[in-house]
Short mmCIF file of C-alpha atoms in Angstrom, two decimals:
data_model
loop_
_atom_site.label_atom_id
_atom_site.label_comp_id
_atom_site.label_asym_id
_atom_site.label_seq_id
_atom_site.Cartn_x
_atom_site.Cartn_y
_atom_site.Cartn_z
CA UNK A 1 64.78 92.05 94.68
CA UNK A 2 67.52 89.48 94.96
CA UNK A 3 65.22 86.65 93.65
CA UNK A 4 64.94 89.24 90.36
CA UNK A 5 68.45 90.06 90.06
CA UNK A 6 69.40 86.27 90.19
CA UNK A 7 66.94 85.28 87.14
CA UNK A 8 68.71 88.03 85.20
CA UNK A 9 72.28 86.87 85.64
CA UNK A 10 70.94 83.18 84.72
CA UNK A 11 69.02 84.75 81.41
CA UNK A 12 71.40 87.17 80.82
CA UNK A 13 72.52 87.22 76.91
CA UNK A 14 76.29 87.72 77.75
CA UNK A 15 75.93 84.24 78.91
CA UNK A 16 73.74 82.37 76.23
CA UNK A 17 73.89 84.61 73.19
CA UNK A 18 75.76 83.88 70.22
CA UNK A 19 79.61 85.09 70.55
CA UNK A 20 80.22 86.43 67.03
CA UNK A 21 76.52 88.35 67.80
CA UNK A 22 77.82 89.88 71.11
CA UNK A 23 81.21 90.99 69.52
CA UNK A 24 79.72 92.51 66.74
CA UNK A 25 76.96 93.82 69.59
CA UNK A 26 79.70 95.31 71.56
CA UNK A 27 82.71 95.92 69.61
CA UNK A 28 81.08 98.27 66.36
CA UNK A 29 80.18 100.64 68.60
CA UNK A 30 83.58 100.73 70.65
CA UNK A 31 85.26 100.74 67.04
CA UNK A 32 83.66 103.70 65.67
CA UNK A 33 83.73 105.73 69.22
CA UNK A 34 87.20 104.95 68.91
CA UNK A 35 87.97 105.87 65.61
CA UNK A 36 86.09 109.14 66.15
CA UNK A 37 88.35 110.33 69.05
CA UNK A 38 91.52 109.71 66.75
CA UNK A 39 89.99 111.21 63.78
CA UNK A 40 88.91 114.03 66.06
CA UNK A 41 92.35 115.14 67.27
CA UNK A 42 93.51 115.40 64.33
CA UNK A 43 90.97 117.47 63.27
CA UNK A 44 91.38 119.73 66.22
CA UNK A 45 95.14 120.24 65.21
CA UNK A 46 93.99 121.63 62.26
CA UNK A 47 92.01 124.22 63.42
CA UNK A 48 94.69 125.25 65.25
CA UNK A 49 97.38 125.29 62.61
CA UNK A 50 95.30 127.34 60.47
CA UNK A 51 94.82 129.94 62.70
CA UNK A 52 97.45 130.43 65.15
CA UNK A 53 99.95 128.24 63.32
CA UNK A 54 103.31 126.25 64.81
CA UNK A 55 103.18 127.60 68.21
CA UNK A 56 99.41 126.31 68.14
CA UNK A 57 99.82 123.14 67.02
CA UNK A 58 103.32 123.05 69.45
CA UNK A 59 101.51 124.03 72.49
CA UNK A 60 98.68 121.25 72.62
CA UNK A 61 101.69 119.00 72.22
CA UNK A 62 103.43 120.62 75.28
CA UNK A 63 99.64 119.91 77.35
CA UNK A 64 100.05 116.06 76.10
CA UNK A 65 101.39 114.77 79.40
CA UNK A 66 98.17 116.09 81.37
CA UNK A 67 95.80 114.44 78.67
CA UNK A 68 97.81 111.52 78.90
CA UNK A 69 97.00 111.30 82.97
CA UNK A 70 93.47 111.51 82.39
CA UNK A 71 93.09 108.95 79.70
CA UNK A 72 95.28 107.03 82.02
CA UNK A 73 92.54 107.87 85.04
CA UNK A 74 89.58 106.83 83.07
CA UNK A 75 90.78 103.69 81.66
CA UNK A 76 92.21 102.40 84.75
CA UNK A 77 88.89 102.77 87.05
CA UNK A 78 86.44 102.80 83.70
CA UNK A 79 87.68 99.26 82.29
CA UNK A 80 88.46 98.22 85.78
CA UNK A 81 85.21 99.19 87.02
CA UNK A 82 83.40 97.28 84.58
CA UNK A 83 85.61 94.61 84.84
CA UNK A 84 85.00 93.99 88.20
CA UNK A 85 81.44 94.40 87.76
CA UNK A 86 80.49 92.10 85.02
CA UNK A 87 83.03 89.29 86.38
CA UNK A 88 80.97 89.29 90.12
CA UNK A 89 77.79 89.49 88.27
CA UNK A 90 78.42 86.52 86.29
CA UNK A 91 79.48 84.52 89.49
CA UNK A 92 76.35 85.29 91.21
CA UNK A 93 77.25 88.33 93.22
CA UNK A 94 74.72 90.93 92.54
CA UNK A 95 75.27 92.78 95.98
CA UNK A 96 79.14 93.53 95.52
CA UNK A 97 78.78 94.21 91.77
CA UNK A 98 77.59 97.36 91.66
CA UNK A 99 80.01 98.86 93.97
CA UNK A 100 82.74 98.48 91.08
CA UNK A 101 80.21 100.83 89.11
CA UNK A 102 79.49 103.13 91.85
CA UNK A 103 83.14 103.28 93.06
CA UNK A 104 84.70 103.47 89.75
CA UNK A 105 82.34 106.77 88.81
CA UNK A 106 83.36 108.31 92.21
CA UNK A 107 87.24 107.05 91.46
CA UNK A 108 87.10 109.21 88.26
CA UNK A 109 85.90 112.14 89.39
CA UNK A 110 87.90 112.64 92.39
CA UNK A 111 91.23 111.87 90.39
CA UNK A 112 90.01 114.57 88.23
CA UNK A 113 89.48 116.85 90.86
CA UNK A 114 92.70 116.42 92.06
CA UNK A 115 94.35 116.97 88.68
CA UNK A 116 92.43 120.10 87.92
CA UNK A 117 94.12 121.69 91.09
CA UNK A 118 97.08 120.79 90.77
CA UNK A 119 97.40 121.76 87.04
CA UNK A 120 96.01 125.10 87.48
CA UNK A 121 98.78 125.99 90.84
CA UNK A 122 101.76 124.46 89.29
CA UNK A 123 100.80 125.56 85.57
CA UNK A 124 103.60 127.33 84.63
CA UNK A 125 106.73 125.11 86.18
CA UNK A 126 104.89 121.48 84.77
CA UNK A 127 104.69 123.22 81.02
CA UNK A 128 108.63 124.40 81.54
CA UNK A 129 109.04 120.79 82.67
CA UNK A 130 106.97 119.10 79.52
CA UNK A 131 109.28 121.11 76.95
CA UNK A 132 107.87 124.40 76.59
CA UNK A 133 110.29 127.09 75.37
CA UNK A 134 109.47 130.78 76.11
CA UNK A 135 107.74 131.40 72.48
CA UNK A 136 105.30 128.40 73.30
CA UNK A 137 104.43 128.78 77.02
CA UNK A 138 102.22 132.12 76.51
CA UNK A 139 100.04 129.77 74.20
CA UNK A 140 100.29 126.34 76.28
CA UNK A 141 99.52 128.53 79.20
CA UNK A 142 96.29 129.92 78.11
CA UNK A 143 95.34 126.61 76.38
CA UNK A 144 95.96 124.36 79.30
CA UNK A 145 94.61 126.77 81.84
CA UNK A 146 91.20 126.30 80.18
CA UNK A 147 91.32 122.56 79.18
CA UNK A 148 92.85 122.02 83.42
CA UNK A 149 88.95 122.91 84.39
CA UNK A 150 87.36 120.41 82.16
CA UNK A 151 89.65 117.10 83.39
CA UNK A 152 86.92 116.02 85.61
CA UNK A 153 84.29 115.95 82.96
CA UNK A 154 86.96 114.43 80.26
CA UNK A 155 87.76 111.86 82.92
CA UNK A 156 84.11 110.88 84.09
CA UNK A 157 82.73 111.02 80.06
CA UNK A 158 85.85 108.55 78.61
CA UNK A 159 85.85 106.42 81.96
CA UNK A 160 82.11 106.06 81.93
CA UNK A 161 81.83 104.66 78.86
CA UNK A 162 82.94 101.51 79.55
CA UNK A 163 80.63 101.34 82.54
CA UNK A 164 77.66 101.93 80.56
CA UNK A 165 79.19 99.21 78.36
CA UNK A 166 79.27 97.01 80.60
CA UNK A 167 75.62 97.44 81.77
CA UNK A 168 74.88 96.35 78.16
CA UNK A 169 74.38 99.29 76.32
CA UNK A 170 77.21 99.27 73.99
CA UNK A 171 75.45 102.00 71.56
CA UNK A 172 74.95 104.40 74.47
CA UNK A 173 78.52 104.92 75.00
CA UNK A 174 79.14 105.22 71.90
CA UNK A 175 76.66 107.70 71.73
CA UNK A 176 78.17 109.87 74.68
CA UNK A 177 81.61 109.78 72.95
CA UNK A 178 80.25 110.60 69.49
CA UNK A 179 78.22 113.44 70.86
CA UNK A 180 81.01 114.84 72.71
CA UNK A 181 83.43 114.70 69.75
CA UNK A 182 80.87 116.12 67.24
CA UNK A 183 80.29 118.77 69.31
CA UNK A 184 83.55 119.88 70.12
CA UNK A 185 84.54 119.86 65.74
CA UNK A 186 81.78 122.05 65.17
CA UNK A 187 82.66 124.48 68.29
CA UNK A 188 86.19 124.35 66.80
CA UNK A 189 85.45 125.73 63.53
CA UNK A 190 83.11 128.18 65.39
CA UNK A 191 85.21 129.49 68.08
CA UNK A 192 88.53 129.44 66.27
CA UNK A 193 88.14 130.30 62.40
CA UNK A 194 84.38 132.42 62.86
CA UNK A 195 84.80 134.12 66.31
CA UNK A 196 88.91 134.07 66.00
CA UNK A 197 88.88 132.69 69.75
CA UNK A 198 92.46 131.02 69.08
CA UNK A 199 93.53 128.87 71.45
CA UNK A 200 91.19 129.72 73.81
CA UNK A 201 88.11 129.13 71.57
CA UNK A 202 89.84 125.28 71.22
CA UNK A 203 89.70 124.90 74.76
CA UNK A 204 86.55 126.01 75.14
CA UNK A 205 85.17 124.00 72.40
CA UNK A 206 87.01 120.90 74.05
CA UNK A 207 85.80 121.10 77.77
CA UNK A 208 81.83 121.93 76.15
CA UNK A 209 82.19 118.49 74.14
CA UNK A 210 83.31 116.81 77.53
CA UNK A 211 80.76 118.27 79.93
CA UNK A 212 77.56 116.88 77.47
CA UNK A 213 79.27 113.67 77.18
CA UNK A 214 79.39 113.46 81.60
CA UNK A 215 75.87 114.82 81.84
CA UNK A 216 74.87 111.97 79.64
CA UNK A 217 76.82 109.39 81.43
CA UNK A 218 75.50 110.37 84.84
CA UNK A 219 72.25 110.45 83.40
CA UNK A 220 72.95 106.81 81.90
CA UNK A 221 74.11 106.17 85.52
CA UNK A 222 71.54 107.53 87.64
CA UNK A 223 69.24 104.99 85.00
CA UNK A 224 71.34 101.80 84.97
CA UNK A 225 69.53 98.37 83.99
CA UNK A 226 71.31 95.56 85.36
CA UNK A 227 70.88 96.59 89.00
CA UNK A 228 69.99 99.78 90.46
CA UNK A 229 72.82 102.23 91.72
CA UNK A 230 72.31 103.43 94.76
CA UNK A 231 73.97 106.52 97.18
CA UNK A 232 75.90 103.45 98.79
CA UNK A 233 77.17 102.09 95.74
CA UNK A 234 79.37 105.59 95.33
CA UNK A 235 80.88 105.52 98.68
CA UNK A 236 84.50 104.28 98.52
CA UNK A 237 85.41 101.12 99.68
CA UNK A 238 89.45 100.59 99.79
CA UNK A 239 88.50 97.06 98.64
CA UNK A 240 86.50 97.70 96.01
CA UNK A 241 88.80 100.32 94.84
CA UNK A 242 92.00 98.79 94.93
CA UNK A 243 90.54 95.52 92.96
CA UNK A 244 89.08 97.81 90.73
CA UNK A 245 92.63 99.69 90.08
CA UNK A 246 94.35 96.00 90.09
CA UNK A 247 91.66 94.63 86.95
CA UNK A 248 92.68 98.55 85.60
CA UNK A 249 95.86 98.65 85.62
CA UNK A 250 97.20 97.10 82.43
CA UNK A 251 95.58 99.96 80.25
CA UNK A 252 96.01 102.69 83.25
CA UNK A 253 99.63 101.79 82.50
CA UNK A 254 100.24 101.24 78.86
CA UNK A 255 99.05 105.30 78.44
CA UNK A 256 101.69 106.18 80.86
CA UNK A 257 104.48 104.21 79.17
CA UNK A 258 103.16 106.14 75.49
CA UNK A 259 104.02 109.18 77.11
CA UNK A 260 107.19 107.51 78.16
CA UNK A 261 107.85 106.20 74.97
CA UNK A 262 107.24 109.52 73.13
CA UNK A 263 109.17 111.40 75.30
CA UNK A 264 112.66 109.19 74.81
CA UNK A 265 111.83 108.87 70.70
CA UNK A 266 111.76 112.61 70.09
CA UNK A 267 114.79 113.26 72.28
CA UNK A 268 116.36 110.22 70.34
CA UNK A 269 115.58 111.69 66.96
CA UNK A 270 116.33 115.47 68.16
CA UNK A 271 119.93 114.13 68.70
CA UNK A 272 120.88 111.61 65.70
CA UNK A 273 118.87 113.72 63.15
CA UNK A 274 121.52 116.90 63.15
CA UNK A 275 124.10 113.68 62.14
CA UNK A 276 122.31 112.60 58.84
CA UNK A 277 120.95 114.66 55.97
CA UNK A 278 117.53 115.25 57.27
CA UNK A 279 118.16 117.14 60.00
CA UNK A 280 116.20 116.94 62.99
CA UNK A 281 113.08 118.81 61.80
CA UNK A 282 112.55 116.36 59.02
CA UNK A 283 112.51 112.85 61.83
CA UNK A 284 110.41 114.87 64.19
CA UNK A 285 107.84 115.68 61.57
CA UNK A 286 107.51 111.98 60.01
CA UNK A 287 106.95 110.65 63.49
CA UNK A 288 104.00 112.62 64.05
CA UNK A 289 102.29 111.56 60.92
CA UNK A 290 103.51 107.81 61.57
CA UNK A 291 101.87 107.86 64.87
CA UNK A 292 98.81 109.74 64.39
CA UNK A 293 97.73 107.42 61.17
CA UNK A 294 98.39 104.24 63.44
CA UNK A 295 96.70 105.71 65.93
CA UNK A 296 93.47 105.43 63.34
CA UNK A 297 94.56 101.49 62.95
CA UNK A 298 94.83 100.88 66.44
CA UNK A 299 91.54 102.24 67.94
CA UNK A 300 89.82 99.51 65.29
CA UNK A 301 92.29 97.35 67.34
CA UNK A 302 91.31 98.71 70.94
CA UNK A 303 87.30 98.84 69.82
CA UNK A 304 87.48 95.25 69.24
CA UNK A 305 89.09 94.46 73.08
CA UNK A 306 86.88 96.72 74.58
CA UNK A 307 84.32 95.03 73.14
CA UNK A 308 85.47 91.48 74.33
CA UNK A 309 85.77 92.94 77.82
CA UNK A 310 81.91 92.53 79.08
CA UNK A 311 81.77 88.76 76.89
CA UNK A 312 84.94 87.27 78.68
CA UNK A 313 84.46 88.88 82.09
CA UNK A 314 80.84 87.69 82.46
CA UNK A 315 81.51 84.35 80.91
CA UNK A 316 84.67 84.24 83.04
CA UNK A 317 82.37 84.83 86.60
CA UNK A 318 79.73 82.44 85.20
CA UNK A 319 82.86 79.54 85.01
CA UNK A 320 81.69 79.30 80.67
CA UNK A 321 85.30 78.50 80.15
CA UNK A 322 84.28 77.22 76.52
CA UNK A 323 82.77 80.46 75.50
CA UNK A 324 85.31 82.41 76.99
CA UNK A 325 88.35 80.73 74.95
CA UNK A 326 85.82 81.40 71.98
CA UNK A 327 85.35 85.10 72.48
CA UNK A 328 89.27 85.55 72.46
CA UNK A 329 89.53 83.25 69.31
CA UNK A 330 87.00 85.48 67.65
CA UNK A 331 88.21 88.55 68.78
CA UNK A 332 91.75 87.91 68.07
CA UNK A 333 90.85 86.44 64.49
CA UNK A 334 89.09 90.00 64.02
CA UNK A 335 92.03 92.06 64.76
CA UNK A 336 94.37 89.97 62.49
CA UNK A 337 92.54 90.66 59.52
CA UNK A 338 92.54 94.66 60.39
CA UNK A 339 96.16 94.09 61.30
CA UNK A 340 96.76 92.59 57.80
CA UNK A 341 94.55 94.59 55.76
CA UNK A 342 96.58 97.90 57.14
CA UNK A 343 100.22 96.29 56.27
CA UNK A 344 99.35 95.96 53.17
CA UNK A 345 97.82 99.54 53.05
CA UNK A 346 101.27 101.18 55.01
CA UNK A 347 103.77 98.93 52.62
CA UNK A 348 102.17 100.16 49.16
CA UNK A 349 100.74 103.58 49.83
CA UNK A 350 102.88 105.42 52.48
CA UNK A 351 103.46 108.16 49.95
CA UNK A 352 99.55 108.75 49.14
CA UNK A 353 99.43 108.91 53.07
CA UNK A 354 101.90 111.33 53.78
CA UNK A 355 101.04 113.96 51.43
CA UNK A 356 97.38 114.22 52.95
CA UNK A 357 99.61 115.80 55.97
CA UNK A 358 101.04 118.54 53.88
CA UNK A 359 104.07 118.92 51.19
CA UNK A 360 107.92 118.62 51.43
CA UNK A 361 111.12 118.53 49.96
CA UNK A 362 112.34 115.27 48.12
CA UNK A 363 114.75 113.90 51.61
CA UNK A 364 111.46 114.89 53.33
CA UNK A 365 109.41 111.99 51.44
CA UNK A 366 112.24 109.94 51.50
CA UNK A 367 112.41 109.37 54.62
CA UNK A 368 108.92 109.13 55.66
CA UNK A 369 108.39 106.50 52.86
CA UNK A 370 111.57 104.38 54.63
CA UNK A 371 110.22 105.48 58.13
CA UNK A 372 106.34 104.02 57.10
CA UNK A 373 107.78 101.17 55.44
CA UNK A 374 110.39 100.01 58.50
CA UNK A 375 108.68 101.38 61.44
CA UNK A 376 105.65 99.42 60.55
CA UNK A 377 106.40 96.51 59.08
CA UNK A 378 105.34 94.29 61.80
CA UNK A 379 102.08 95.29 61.70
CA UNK A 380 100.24 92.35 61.13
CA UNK A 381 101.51 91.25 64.34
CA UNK A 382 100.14 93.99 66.17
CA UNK A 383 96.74 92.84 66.41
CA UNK A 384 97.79 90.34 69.03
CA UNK A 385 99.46 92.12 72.08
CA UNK A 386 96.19 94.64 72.75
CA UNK A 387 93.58 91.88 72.81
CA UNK A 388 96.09 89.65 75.25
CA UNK A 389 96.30 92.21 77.43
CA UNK A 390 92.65 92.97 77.62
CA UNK A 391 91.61 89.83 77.90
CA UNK A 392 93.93 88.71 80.48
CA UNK A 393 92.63 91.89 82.80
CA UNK A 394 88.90 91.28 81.85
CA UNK A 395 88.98 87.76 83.03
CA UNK A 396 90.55 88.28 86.43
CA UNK A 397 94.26 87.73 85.34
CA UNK A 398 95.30 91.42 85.74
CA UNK A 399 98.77 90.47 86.59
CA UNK A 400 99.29 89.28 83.16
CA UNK A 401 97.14 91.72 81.49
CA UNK A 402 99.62 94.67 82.93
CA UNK A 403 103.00 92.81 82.02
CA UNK A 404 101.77 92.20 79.01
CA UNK A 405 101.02 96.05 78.15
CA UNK A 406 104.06 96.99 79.13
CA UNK A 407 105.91 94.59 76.62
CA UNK A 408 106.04 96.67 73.99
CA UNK A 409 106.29 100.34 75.20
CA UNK A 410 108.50 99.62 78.15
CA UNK A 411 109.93 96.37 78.58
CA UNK A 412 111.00 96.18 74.85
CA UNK A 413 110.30 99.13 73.09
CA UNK A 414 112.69 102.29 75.27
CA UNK A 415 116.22 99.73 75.56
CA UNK A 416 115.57 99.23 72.07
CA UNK A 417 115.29 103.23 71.33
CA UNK A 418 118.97 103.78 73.29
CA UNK A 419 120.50 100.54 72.15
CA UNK A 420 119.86 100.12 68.21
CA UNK A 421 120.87 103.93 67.35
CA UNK A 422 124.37 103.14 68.93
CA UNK A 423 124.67 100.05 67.45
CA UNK A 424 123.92 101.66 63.89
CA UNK A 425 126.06 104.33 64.69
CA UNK A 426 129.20 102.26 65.68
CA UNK A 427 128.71 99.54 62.81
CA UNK A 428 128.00 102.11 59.75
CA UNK A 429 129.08 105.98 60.73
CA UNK A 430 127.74 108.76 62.80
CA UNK A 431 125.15 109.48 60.16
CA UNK A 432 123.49 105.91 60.08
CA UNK A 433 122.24 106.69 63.36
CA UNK A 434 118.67 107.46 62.54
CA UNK A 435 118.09 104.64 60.64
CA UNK A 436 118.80 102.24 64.28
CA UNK A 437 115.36 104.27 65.41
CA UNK A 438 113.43 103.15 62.36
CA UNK A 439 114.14 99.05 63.59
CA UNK A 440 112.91 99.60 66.72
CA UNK A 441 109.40 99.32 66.42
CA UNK A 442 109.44 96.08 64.25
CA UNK A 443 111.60 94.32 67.21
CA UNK A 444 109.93 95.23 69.41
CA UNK A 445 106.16 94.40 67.83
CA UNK A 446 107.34 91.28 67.10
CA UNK A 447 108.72 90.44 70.28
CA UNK A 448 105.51 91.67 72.03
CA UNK A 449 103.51 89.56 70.09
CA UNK A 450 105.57 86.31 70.98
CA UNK A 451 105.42 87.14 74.59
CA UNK A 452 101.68 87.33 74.07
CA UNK A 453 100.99 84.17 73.22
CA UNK A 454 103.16 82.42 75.54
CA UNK A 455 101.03 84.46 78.11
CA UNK A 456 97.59 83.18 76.56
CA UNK A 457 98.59 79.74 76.41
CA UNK A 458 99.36 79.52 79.89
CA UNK A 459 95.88 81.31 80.82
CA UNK A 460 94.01 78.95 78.72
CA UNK A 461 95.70 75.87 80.19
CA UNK A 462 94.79 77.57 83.32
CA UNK A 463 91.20 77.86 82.59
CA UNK A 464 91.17 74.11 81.00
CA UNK A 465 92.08 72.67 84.66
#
């Protein structure tokens, strides 16, 4: 068996195929499965609006936080997982590398577990805490009390993914997360506008979509081709864990700090809005547009890291140090071209954009023209500071890979949030204020991005000695 699983590492195509062939291999699916779960929430909050209305749409917001967790959950043990994996199977080490795949399923589940409890006891207080006022909480409670059962399954189905990716079977995945998504649209317009389910019938629809997807990646996992899984491979190791968790981390943590980052912004906008002419409603409601259409930019952004990950790490095990620095080249070169193409689109259309969200009054579009236009203006840049990141976790430099995906949200993007509104403030008048939050994201993009590659050319000089 050993003698077999050694002539497959040495023929293996991560290691010998074309790079621009594997990227496309790996990174269209990863792209589309991405761009489906964006499109798909947005979807969902229609549903909702157009039955149940504000409160709806308010109290899926309120259940954020727990979502949030389990992304948090899946990526850190599903990309570190498969991480881990690929990098000891390209140096050789078919016995430990299935561990990573086995421990990184078991990881998952047990996180979501936990999380399922503990949402369901302390329900009520943890919506209070996440901003729930008394008109939202009956909704948010019934809502989250339904979607709490499924976090196992939506932890297992988004982790898993990027194991089966990284056994090679990029289409798979994306297969599991289209089915899932698909699923849960058309139980969506089933439950809640034909059956008149409400919030319930979205949670329902939701946790169906992510139990189909986690039967089909333990299926996928019970069948995996590079080496077969066996009942060892799922005990936990602390080892094998925590290096898993370490390659994880970066992307474990960057969800975390959007939930921090979301949290300070609308509190920020909530006070300095009252003091201009928009009022805080009017702020509030451009953000959410602003974020959910980069959201849609960004997961073309994400799908193209996730699919560098398997490329770099096996290439990075196998010591390929040529084809490694190539596969970030590439990669990189791909997301600058999306990052440029979507300037152009968020300078010169923001109006066409907005009004697919709904109508307003004339400061309404005013502001979310100026908020599109500031807010994103470095976005050409952004292309850079997601596939750093990746790339520096994939290839055994999680250290890097985590600092760097803090840069932004964290490290440069919150100071920025309390400092620039005050500055604005003090400079022009109370009533300026708002306009200090619009800068923020440009700063800190840019800044991001030259932090980024003072990172990667340390990490190739690194892998050039």
């Amino acid at each position: 068996m050993e003698k077999t699983y050694e002539v497959n590492r040495q023929e293996n195509p991560l290691g010998t195929e074309p790079i621009g062939k594997l990227l496309r291999k790996f990174a269209v699916p990863s792209i589309i499965s991405m761009l489906v779960m964006s499109l798909y929430n947005i979807v969902d909050q229609i549903f909702i609006g157009q039955t149940v209305g504000e409160l709806g749409n308010a109290a899926t917001n309120v259940a954020f936080p727990l979502t949030t967790l389990c992304i948090a959950a899946a990526l850190t043990f599903g990309i570190g997982g498969a991480s881990g994996f690929n990098l000891n199977l390209g140096a050789g080490d078919d016995k430990k590398a299935p561990y990573f795949i086995g421990n990184g399923a078991t990881m998952m589940l047990g996180i979501g577990i936990i999380l399922a409890l503990f949402a369901s006891v302390m329900l009520k207080p943890l919506l209070l805490f996440f901003g729930s006022t008394s008109n939202i909480l009956p909704y948010a409670m019934e809502y989250t009390r339904i979607i709490a059962i499924g976090f196992p399954m939506a932890i297992v189905s988004a982790g898993g993914a990027h194991l089966i990716r990284a056994d090679g079977s990029p289409k798979f995945s994306m297969a599991c997360n289209l089915t899932g998504a698909v699923i849960n649209v058309v139980l969506d317009y089933l439950f809640v506008l034909v059956f008149g389910w409400g919030m319930s019938g979205a949670a329902i629809a939701t946790i169906t979509g992510q139990f189909i997807s986690a039967v089909m990646v333990i299926w996928y996992l019970a069948h995996f081709k590079t080496v077969k899984l066996q009942r060892k491979h799922f005990i936990l190791k602390a080892k094998i864990c925590g290096r898993a968790c370490h390659l994880g981390m970066a992307q474990g943590l960057n969800q975390l700090a959007i939930m921090l980052v979301q949290i300070v912004m609308n509190k920020t906008l909530t006070y300095y809005g009252p003091l201009s002419v928009y009022g805080a409603d009017i702020p509030l409601a451009c953000t959410g547009i602003v974020m959910k259409v980069n959201q849609v930019y960004f997961s073309v952004c994400i799908g193209i890291a996730q699919g560098m990950q398997p490329i770099a790490s096996f290439n990075r095990g196998a010591g390929k140090f040529d084809r490694v620095k190539k596969t970030y080249r590439l990669a990189l070169t791909c997301n600058t071209v999306i990052s440029c193409i979507a300037f152009v689109v968020f300078q010169t259309m923001p109006r066409q954009i907005i009004s697919i969200f709904g109508s307003g009054s004339p400061e309404y579009f005013q502001f979310a023209e100026n908020y599109f236009r500031i807010f994103l203006f470095m976005t050409f840049l952004n292309g850079i500071q997601p596939i750093t990141s990746t790339f520096c976790t994939v290839i055994g430099e999680p250290n890097k890979g985590t600092f760097l995906s803090l840069t932004r949200q964290v490290i440069c993007f919150v100071p920025l949030m309390l400092l620039f509104p005050l500055l604005f403030t003090y400079f022009l008048g109370a009533s300026h204020g708002i306009e200090g939050v619009m800068y923020v994201a440009p700063v800190s993009d840019f800044m991001a991005a030259m932090l980024s590659l003072i990172v990667i050319r340390s990490v190739f000089r690194k892998l050039t000695r």
